[in-house]
CSV table of C-alpha atoms and ligand atoms in Angstrom, one decimal:
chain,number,residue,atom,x,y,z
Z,222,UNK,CA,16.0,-13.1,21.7
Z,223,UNK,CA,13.1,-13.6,23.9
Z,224,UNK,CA,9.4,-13.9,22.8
Z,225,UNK,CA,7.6,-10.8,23.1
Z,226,UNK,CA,3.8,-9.6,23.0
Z,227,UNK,CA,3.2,-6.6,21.0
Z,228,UNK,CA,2.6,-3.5,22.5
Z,229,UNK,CA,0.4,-1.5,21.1
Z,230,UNK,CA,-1.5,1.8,22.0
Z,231,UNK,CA,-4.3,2.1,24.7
Z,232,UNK,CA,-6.7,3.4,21.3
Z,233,UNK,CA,-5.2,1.0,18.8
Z,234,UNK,CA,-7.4,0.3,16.4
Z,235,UNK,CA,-7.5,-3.2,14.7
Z,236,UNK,CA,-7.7,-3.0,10.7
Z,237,UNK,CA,-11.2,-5.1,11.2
Z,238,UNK,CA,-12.0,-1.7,13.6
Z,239,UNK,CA,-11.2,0.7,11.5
Z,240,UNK,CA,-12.7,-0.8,8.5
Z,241,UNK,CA,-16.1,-1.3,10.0
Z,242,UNK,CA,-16.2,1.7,11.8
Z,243,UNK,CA,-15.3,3.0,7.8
Z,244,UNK,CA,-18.9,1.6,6.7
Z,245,UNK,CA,-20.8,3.3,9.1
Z,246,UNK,CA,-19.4,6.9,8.1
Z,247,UNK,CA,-19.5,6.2,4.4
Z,248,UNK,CA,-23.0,5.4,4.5
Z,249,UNK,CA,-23.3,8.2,6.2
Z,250,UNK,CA,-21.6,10.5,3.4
Z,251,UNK,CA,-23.9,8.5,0.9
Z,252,UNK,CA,-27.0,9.5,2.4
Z,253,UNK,CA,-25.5,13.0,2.2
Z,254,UNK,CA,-24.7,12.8,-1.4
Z,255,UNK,CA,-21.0,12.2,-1.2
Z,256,UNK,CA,-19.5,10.6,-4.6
Z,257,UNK,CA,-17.1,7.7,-4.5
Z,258,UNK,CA,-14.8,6.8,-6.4
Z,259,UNK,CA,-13.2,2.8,-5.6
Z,260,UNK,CA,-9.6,1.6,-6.7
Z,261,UNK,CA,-7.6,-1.2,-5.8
Z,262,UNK,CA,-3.9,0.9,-6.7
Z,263,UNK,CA,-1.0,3.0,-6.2
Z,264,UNK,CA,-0.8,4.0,-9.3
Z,265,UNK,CA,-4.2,5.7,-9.7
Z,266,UNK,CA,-4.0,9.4,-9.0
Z,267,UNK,CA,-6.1,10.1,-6.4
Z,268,UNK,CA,-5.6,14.1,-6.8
Z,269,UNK,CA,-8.0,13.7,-9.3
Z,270,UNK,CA,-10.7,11.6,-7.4
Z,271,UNK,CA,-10.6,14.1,-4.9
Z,272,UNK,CA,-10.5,17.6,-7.1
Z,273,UNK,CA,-13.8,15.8,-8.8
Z,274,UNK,CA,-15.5,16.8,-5.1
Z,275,UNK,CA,-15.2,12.4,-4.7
Z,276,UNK,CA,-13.8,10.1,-2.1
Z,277,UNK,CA,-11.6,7.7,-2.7
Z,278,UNK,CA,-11.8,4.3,-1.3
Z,279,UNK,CA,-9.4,1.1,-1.5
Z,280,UNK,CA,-11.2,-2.1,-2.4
Z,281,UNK,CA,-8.5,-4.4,-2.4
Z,282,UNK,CA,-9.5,-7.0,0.0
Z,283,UNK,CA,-7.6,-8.6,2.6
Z,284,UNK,CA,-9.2,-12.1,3.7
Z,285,UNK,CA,-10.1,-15.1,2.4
Z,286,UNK,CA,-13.9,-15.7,2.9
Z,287,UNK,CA,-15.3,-14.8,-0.4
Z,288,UNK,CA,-12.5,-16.4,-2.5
Z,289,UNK,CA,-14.0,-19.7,-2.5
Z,290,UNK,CA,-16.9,-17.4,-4.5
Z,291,UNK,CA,-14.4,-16.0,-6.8
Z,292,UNK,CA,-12.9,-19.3,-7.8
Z,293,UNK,CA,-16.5,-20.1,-9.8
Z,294,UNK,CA,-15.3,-17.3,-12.0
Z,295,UNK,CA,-11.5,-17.1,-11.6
Z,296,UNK,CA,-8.6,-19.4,-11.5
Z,297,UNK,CA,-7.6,-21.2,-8.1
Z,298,UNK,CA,-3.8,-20.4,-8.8
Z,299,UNK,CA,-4.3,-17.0,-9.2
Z,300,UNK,CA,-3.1,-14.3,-6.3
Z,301,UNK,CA,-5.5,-13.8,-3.0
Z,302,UNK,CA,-5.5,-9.9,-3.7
Z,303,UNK,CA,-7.4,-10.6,-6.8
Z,304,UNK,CA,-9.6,-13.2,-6.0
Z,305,UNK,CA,-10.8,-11.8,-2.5
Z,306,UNK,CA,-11.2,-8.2,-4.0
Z,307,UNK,CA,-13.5,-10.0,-7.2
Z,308,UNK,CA,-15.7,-12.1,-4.7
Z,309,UNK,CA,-16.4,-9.5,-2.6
Z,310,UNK,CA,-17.9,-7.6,-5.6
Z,311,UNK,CA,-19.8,-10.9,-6.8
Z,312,UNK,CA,-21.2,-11.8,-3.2
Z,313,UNK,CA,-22.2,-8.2,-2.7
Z,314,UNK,CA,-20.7,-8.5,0.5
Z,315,UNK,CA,-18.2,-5.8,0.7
Z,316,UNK,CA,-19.9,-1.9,1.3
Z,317,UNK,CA,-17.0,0.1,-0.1
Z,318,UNK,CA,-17.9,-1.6,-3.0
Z,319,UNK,CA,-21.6,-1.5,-3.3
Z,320,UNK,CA,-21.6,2.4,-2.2
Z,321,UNK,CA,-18.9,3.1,-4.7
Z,322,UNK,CA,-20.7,5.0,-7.8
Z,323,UNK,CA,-17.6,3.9,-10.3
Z,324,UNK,CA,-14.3,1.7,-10.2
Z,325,UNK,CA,-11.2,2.3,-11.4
Z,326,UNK,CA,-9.1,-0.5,-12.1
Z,327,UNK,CA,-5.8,-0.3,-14.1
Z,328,UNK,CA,-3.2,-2.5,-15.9
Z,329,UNK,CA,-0.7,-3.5,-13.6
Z,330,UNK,CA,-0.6,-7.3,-13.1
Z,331,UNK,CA,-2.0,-9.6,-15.9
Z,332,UNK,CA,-4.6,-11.1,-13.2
Z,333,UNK,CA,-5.7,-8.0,-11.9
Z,334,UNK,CA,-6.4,-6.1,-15.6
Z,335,UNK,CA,-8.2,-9.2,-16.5
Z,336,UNK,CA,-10.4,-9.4,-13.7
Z,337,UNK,CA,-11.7,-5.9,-14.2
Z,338,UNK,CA,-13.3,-6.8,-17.7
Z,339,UNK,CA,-15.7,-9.9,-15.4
Z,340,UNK,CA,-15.4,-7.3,-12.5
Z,341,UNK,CA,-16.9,-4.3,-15.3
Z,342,UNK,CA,-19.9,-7.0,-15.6
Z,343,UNK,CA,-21.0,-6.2,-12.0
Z,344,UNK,CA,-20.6,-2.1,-12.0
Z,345,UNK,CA,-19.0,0.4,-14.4
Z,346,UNK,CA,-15.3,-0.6,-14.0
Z,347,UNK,CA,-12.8,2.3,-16.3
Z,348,UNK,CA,-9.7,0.9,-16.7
Z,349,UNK,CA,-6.1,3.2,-16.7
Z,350,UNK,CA,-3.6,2.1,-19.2
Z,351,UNK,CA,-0.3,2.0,-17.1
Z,352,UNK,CA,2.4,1.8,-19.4
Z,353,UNK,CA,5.5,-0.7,-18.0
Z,354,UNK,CA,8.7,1.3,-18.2
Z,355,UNK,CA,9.3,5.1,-17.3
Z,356,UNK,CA,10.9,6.2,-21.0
Z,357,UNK,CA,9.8,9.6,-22.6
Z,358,UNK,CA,7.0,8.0,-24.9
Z,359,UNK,CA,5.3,5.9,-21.9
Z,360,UNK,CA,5.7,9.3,-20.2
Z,361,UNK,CA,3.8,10.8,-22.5
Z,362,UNK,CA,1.3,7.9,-23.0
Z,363,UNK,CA,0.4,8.1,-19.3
Z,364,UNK,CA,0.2,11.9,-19.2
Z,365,UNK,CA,-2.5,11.3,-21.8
Z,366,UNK,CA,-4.4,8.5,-19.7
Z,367,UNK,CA,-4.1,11.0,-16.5
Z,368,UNK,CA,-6.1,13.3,-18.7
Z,369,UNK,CA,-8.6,10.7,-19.8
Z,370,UNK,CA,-9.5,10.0,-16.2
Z,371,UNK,CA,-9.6,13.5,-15.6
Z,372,UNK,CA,-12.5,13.6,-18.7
Z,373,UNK,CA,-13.9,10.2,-17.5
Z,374,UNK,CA,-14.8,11.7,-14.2
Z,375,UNK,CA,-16.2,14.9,-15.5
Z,376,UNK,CA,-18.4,13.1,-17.6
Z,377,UNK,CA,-19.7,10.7,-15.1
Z,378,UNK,CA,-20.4,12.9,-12.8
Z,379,UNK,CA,-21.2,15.7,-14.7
Z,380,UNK,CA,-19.1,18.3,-13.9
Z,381,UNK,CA,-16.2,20.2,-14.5
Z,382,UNK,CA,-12.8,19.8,-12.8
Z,383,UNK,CA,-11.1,23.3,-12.7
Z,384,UNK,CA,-6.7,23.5,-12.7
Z,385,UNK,CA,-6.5,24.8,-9.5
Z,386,UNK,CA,-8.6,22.2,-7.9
Z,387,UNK,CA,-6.6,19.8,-9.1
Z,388,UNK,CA,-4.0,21.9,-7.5
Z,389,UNK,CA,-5.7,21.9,-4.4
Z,390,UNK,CA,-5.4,18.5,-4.7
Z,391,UNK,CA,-2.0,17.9,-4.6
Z,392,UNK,CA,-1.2,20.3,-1.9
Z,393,UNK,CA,-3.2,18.1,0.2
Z,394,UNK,CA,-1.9,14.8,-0.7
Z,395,UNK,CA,1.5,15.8,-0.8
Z,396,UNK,CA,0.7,17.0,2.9
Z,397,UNK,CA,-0.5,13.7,3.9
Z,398,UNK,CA,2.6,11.8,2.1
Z,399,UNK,CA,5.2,13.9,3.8
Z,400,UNK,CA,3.2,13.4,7.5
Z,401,UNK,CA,2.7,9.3,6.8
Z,402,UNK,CA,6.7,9.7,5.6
Z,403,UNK,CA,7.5,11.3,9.0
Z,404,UNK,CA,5.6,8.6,11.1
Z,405,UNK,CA,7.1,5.4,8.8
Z,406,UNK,CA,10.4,6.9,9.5
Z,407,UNK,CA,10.1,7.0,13.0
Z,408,UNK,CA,11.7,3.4,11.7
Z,409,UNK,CA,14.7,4.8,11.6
Z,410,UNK,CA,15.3,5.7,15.1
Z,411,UNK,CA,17.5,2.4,17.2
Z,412,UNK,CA,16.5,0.8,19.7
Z,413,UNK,CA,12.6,0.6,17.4
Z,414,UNK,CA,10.1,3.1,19.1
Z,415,UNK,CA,7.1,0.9,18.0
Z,416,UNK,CA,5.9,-2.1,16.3
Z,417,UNK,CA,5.7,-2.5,12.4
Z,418,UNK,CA,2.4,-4.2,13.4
Z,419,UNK,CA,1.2,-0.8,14.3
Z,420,UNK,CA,2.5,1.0,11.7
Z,421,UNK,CA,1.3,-1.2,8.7
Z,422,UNK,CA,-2.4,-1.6,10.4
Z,423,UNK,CA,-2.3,2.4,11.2
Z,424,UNK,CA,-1.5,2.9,7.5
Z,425,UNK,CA,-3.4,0.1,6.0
Z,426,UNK,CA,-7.3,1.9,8.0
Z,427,UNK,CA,-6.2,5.2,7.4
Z,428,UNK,CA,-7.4,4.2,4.0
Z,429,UNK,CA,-11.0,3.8,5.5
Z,430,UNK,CA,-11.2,7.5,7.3
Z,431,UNK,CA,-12.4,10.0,4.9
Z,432,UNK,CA,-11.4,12.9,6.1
Z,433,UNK,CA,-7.9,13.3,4.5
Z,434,UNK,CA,-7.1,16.6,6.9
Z,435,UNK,CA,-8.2,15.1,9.9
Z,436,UNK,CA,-6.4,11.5,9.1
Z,437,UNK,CA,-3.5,13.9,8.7
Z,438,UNK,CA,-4.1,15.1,12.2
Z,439,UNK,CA,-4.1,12.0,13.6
Z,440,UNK,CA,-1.1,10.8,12.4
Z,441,UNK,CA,1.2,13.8,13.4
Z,442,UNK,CA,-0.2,13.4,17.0
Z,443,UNK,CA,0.5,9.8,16.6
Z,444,UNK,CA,4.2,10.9,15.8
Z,445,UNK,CA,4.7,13.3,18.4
Z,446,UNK,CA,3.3,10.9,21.2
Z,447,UNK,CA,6.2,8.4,19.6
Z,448,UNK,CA,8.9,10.2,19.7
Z,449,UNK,CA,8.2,11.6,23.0
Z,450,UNK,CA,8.0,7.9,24.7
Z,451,UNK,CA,11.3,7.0,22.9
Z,452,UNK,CA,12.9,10.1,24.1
Z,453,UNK,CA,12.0,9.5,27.3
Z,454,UNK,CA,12.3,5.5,27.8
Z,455,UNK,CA,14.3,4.1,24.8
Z,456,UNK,CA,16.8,6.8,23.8
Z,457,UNK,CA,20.5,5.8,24.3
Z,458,UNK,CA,19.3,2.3,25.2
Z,459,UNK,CA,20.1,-1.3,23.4
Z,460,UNK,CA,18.3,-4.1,22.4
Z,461,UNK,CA,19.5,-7.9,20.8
Z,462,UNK,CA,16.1,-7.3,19.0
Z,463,UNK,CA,16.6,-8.0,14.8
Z,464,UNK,CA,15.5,-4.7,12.8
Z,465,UNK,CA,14.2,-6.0,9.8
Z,466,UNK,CA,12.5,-4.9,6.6
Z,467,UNK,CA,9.7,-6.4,4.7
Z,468,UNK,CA,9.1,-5.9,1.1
Z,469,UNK,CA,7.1,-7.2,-1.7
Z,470,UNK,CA,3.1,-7.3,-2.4
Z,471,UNK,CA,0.9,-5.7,-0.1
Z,472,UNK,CA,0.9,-7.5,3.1
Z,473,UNK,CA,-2.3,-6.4,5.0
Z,474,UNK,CA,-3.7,-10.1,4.0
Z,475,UNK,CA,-0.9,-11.6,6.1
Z,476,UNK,CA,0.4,-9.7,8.3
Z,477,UNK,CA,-1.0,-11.5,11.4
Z,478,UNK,CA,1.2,-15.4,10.6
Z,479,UNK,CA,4.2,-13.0,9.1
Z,480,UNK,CA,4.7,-9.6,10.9
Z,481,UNK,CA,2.9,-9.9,14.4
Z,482,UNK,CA,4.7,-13.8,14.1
Z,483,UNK,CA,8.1,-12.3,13.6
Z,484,UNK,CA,8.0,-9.9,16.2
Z,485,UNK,CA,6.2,-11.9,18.7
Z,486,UNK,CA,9.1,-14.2,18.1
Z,487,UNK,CA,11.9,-11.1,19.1
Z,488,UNK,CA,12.4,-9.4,16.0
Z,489,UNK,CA,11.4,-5.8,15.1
Z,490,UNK,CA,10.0,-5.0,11.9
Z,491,UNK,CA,11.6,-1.2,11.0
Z,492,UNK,CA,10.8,-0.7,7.2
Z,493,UNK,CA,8.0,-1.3,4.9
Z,494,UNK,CA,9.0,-1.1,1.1
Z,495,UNK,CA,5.5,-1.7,0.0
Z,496,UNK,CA,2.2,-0.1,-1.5
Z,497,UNK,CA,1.0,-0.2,2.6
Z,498,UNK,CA,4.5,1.5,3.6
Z,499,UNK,CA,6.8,4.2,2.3
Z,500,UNK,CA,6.9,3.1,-1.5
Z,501,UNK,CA,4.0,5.6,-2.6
Z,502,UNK,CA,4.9,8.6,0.0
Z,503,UNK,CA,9.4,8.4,-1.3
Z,504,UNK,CA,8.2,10.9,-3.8
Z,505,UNK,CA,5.9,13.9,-4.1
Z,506,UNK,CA,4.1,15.5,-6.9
Z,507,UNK,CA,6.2,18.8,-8.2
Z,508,UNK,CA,3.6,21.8,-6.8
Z,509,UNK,CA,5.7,24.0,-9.5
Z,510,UNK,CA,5.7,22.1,-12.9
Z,511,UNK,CA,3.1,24.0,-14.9
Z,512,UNK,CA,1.7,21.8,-16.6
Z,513,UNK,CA,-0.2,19.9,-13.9
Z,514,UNK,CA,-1.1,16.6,-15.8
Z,515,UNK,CA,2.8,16.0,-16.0
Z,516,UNK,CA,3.4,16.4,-12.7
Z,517,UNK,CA,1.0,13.5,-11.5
Z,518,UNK,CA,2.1,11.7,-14.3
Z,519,UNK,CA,5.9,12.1,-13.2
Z,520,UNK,CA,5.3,11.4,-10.0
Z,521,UNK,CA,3.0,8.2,-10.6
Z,522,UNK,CA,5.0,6.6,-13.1
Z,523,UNK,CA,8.1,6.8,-10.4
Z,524,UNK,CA,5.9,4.3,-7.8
Z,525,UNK,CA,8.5,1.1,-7.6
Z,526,UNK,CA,6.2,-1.5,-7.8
Z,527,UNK,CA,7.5,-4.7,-9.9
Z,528,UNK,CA,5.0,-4.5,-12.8
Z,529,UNK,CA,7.0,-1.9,-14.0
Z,530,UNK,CA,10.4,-3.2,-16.5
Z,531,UNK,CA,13.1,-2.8,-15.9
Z,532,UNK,CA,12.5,-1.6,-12.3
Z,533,UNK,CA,16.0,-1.1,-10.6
Z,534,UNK,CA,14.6,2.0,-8.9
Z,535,UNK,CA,13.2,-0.6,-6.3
Z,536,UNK,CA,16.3,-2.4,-5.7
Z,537,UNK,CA,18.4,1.0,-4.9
Z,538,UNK,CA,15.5,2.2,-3.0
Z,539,UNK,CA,15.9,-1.4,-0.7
Z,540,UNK,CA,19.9,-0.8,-0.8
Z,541,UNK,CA,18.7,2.7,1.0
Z,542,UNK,CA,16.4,1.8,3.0
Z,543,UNK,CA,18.9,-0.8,4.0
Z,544,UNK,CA,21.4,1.9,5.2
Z,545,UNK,CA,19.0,4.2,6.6
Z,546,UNK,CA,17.0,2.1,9.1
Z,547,UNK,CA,20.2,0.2,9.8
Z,548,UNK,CA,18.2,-3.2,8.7
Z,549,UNK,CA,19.7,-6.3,9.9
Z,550,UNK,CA,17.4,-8.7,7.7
Z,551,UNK,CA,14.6,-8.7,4.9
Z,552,UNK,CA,12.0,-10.5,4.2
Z,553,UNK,CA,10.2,-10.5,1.1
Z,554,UNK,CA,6.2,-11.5,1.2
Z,555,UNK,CA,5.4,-12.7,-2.3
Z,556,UNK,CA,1.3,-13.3,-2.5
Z,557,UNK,CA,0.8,-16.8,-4.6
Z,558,UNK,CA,1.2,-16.7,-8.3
Z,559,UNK,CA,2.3,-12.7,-7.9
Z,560,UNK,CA,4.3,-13.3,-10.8
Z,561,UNK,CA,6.7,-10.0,-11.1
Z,562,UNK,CA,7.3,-10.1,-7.5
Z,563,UNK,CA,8.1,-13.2,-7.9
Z,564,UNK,CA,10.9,-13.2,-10.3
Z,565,UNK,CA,12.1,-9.2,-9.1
Z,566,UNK,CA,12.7,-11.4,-5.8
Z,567,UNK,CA,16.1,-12.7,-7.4
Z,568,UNK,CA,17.3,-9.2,-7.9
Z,569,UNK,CA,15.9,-8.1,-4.8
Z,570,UNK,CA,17.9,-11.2,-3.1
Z,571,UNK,CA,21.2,-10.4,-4.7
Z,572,UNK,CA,21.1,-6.9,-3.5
Z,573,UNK,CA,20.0,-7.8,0.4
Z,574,UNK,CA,22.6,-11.0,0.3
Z,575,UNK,CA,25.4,-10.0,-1.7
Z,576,UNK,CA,26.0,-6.2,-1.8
Z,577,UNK,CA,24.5,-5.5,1.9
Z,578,UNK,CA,25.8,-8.7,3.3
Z,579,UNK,CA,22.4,-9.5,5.5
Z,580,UNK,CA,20.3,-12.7,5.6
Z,581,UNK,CA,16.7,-12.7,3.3
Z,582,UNK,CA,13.8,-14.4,3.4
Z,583,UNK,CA,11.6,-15.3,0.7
Z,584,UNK,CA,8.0,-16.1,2.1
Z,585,UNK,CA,5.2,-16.9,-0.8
Z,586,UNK,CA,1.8,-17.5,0.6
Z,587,UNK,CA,-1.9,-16.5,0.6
Z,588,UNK,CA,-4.5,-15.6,2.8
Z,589,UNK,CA,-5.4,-19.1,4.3
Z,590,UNK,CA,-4.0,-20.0,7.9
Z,591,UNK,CA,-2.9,-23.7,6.1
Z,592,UNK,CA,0.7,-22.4,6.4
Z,593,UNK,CA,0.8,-20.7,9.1
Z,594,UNK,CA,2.4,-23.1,11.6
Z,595,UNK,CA,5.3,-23.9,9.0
Z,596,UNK,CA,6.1,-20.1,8.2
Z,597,UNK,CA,6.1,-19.5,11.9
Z,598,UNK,CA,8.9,-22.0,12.0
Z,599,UNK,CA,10.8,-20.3,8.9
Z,600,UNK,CA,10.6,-17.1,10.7
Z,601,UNK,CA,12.3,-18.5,13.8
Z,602,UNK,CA,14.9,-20.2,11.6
Z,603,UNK,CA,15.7,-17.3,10.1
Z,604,UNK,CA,16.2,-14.8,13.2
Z,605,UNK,CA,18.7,-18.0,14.0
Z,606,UNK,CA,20.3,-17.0,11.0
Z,607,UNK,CA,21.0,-12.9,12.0
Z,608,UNK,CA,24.1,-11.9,13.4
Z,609,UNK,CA,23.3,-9.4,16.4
P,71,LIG,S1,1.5,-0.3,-7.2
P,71,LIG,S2,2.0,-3.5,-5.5
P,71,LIG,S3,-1.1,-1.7,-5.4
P,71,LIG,S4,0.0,-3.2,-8.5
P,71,LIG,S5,-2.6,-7.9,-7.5
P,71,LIG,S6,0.8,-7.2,-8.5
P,71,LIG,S7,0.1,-8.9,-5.4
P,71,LIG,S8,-0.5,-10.5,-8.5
P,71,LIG,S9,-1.2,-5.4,-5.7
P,71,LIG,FE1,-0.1,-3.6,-6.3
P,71,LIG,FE2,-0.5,-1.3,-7.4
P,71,LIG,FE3,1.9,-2.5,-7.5
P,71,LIG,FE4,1.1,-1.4,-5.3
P,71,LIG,FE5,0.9,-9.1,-7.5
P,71,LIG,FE6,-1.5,-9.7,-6.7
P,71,LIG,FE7,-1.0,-8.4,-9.0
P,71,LIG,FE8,-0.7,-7.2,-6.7
């Protein structure tokens, strides 16, 4: 394998880009009355956020320059995600968050629920209550919270949210899952027709253009110009290059010391089974149920993400996935003290190692560069490791 430098479109825009070119337009849509609506999950249904007439807007954060903050009020050995998102709030130093009118936070990870009652201190923070398995009752339980939010928004912004809105809704978003599902996918196709560097930044600021249709647009012509290229330079060509996947926490934090690393070291990254890849798109709300606060509620409940118990789901989706993009290793990015990633990891080892047969690596880090020397040299150990 040879070391390689990313290619990446003439247009590319970095995350940083895209996020700060985010600002500008959202103060924009302030100043023009728009509502906002921040959330740091999957699991929040965003339908409703958008049939309220709102925006949505992630605030998870991804670096580590206000955690130093954070740690007056929060533990040190708590995960990056956590303590980055809660000192941008407490510095003021993060726009999304300071034009956002309310927060939504839920109870996923024990670190993250508990930092939205100190984070509720600094604006109006409502918390979901995410039940942890996916049994009749905690279907029903969540169905129940889905309607809450629904009320919660109509009564902080004072106004009603009609059915078919919400319908509305989820016509588009289901849209936008099945086009960011046809661009991930393009995964699939051997020899790799672009880098996952690309593919988790492109996903990752999509987050930070507001205009769901026209992000929509963007991405298909994205695809098309893809495929096209591969057609007409890579089809029915080989490559010694590793396909691997990378699952786990969200990765946006470190993607620069683990997935640029990996592939400027002669791997390609294929497959993301994470919140910034497929994991959320796999499955789409049912336009036909009736009852409409089911349907999201179906649908949410489904997301694979290791706070839910048991979660096997995730491990036969990674046997898939496996199969599909014909994945010759995975690694797993566990954020520091991530604890249900962490101990899912030994399932999610078992399947990779001992039913697919393929090496795994297990990388825990955080957002510092401290480590990034050492996992550099664990990457390139481990592409020693991959039979190709
Ligand atoms: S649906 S992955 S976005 S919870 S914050 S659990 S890394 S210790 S982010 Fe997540 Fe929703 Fe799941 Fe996706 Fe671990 Fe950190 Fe908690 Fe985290």
């Amino acid at each position: 394998m040879e070391k390689q430098e990313i290619k990446l479109p003439a247009d590319f825009a970095s995350y940083g880009d895209a996020r700060r070119a985010g600002f500008l337009k959202m103060k924009e849509l302030k100043e023009n009355g728009a509502r906002v609506v921040g959330m740091f999950c999957s699991f929040v249904p965003t339908e409703l956020v958008y049939a309220a007439g709102a925006l949505p807007v992630g605030l998870c954060a991804f670096t580590d320059e206000p955690i130093p903050a954070a740690e007056a009020h929060l533990p040190r050995n708590l995960c990056p995600l956590i303590k980055a998102s809660y000192g941008f709030a407490l510095t003021d130093t993060c726009p999304y968050f300071y034009f956002s009118d309310l927060v939504v936070g839920e109870t996923t990870c024990d670190g993250k629920k508990k930092m939205f009652e100190l984070l509720d201190e600094i604006k109006e923070t409502y918390v979901m209550q995410l039940p942890h398995s996916r049994d009749e009752r905690s279907l029903a339980f969540w169905r129940g919270e889905i309607v809450a939010f629904k009320e919660k928004l109509e009564d902080f912004f004072g106004i009603q949210i009609t059915e078919e809105a919400i319908r509305q809704a989820i016509r588009r978003k289901n849209r936008e899952r099945q086009v960011m599902r046809r661009y991930l996918e393009l995964g699939k196709l051997d020899p790799a027709p672009m880098s996952g560097y690309e593919m988790g930044t492109r996903v990752d600021a999509g987050s930070f253009s507001f205009d769901l249709d026209q992000r929509c647009d963007e991405v298909e012509s994205r695809t098309a110009e893809v495929l096209a290229r591969w057609e007409a330079e890579l089809k029915g060509t080989s490559t010694d290059r590793p396909r691997l996947l990378v699952t786990g926490c969200p990765n946006a934090g470190v993607r620069e010391k683990i997935i640029r690393a990996v592939e400027e070291l002669g791997a390609d990254v294929v497959a993301f089974d994470t919140c910034n890849g497929i994991r959320e798109k796999v499955e789409l709300v049912d336009e036909s149920e009736s009852d409409v606060y089911m349907a999201l509620a179906r649908k949410y409940l489904n997301i694979n993400c290791s706070v839910m118990s048991p979660n096997e789901s995730r491990r036969n989706y990674v046997a898939k996935m496996i199969d599909e993009y014909a994945v010759d290793g995975v690694i797993e990015i566990v954020l520091q003290s991530c604890h249900t990633y962490d101990v899912e990891a030994h399932f999610i080892h078992r399947v990779v190692t001992e039913e697919k047969g393929i090496p795994y690596l297990n990388i825990e880090t955080d957002y510092s560069q401290a480590d990034k020397g050492q996992i550099g040299t664990r990457l390139a150990a481990f592409l020693e490791t991959i039979d190709k």
